[in-house]
């Protein structure tokens, strides 16, 4: 049976309020949670960007939910540091933590001042990072001289069971590539035929583990309110790669999204005041074979969403 979780967006909501939201989500009947890991929001209107790893410790302690995070090792983060973070959380909360690994976005990674590599180089760098993280979690002493440099690193605190390292992908090509190394796949909502092809690309290439979906949605008591929330908060997030990969600042995202319409936002966000419409969307995703679906209400006030979906949407899906 498909599990339904909540997505915690650090770019939109202060960490204290976000912690209150996931506590409320557990009480409302959500099964799990995941969060982003960014240094910068995509818009000044979003206005936040808390440190995910500090927050995850608090969230795991405050709830009994499982948690995942989408992380980009290799530039802003050294993979040995990420291995240590993963190992510590998985040691403290066994069986409740996973990490998805991706190649990242310039808006977060430029802060270190390093060159932003071409996509194929970022892929190769991520692959090296995955090997470093796995070897460290396995208890090995690791040294590397490649796209990533590691000198005699060893994790002294490790979990008894290595948590899943999941591949993050938005294209079929990347999904196939993730099948080489990942313990599962996570992607974002798209038209159902495309999502079906994404799952097939991963599974046909030998991909193992759960396939997970993050669903961007906007719900409010009226259609006009739902549209306003989505347009205000998410219009800077409609751009496909390479645009979303290569812009540097929230100001740049705000400039390029200045004339984006509600109709364009609705291509990437499920916008409706009708709960039956949301139920139908979610049933459709589950029917494709997603094992976990994480709901991301793109508004900044999660309280009404958590209460309403917990009372009316989740029971209908189960």
PDB file of N, CA and C in Angstrom, residues 10 53 59 81 93 95-96 143 170 230 261 268 276 278 308:
ATOM      1  N   UNK A  10      12.046  23.950   3.457  1.00  0.00           N
ATOM      2  CA  UNK A  10      12.811  24.906   4.258  1.00  0.00           C
ATOM      3  C   UNK A  10      12.919  26.271   3.592  1.00  0.00           C
ATOM      4  N   UNK A  53      19.967  19.795   8.260  1.00  0.00           N
ATOM      5  CA  UNK A  53      20.510  18.728   9.105  1.00  0.00           C
ATOM      6  C   UNK A  53      20.294  19.015  10.585  1.00  0.00           C
ATOM      7  N   UNK A  59      13.335  17.055  14.313  1.00  0.00           N
ATOM      8  CA  UNK A  59      12.101  16.471  13.772  1.00  0.00           C
ATOM      9  C   UNK A  59      12.018  14.976  14.048  1.00  0.00           C
ATOM     10  N   UNK A  81      31.603  14.588   5.061  1.00  0.00           N
ATOM     11  CA  UNK A  81      30.782  15.273   6.066  1.00  0.00           C
ATOM     12  C   UNK A  81      29.338  14.783   5.979  1.00  0.00           C
ATOM     13  N   UNK A  93      18.395   7.102  15.113  1.00  0.00           N
ATOM     14  CA  UNK A  93      17.009   6.787  14.758  1.00  0.00           C
ATOM     15  C   UNK A  93      16.989   5.662  13.717  1.00  0.00           C
ATOM     16  N   UNK A  95      16.323   2.879  11.117  1.00  0.00           N
ATOM     17  CA  UNK A  95      15.187   2.528  10.285  1.00  0.00           C
ATOM     18  C   UNK A  95      14.271   3.676   9.935  1.00  0.00           C
ATOM     19  N   UNK A  96      14.602   4.891  10.349  1.00  0.00           N
ATOM     20  CA  UNK A  96      13.698   6.021  10.130  1.00  0.00           C
ATOM     21  C   UNK A  96      14.277   7.115   9.247  1.00  0.00           C
ATOM     22  N   UNK A 143      40.379   7.097   1.104  1.00  0.00           N
ATOM     23  CA  UNK A 143      41.201   8.134   0.479  1.00  0.00           C
ATOM     24  C   UNK A 143      40.872   8.155  -1.004  1.00  0.00           C
ATOM     25  N   UNK A 170      14.849  13.902 -12.383  1.00  0.00           N
ATOM     26  CA  UNK A 170      13.696  14.528 -13.045  1.00  0.00           C
ATOM     27  C   UNK A 170      13.625  14.143 -14.518  1.00  0.00           C
ATOM     28  N   UNK A 230      -0.419  29.491  -5.094  1.00  0.00           N
ATOM     29  CA  UNK A 230       0.522  28.840  -6.014  1.00  0.00           C
ATOM     30  C   UNK A 230       1.301  29.869  -6.810  1.00  0.00           C
ATOM     31  N   UNK A 261       2.404  33.106 -15.634  1.00  0.00           N
ATOM     32  CA  UNK A 261       0.966  33.138 -15.367  1.00  0.00           C
ATOM     33  C   UNK A 261       0.543  31.993 -14.442  1.00  0.00           C
ATOM     34  N   UNK A 268       2.885  22.637 -13.217  1.00  0.00           N
ATOM     35  CA  UNK A 268       3.795  21.944 -12.305  1.00  0.00           C
ATOM     36  C   UNK A 268       3.238  21.816 -10.885  1.00  0.00           C
ATOM     37  N   UNK A 276     -11.850  16.406  -3.934  1.00  0.00           N
ATOM     38  CA  UNK A 276     -12.020  15.227  -4.778  1.00  0.00           C
ATOM     39  C   UNK A 276     -11.052  15.250  -5.950  1.00  0.00           C
ATOM     40  N   UNK A 278      -8.022  16.564  -5.854  1.00  0.00           N
ATOM     41  CA  UNK A 278      -6.729  16.164  -5.296  1.00  0.00           C
ATOM     42  C   UNK A 278      -6.679  14.659  -5.042  1.00  0.00           C
ATOM     43  N   UNK A 308      -7.017  19.515   6.971  1.00  0.00           N
ATOM     44  CA  UNK A 308      -8.025  19.117   5.995  1.00  0.00           C
ATOM     45  C   UNK A 308      -7.646  17.846   5.264  1.00  0.00           C
TER      46      UNK A 308
END
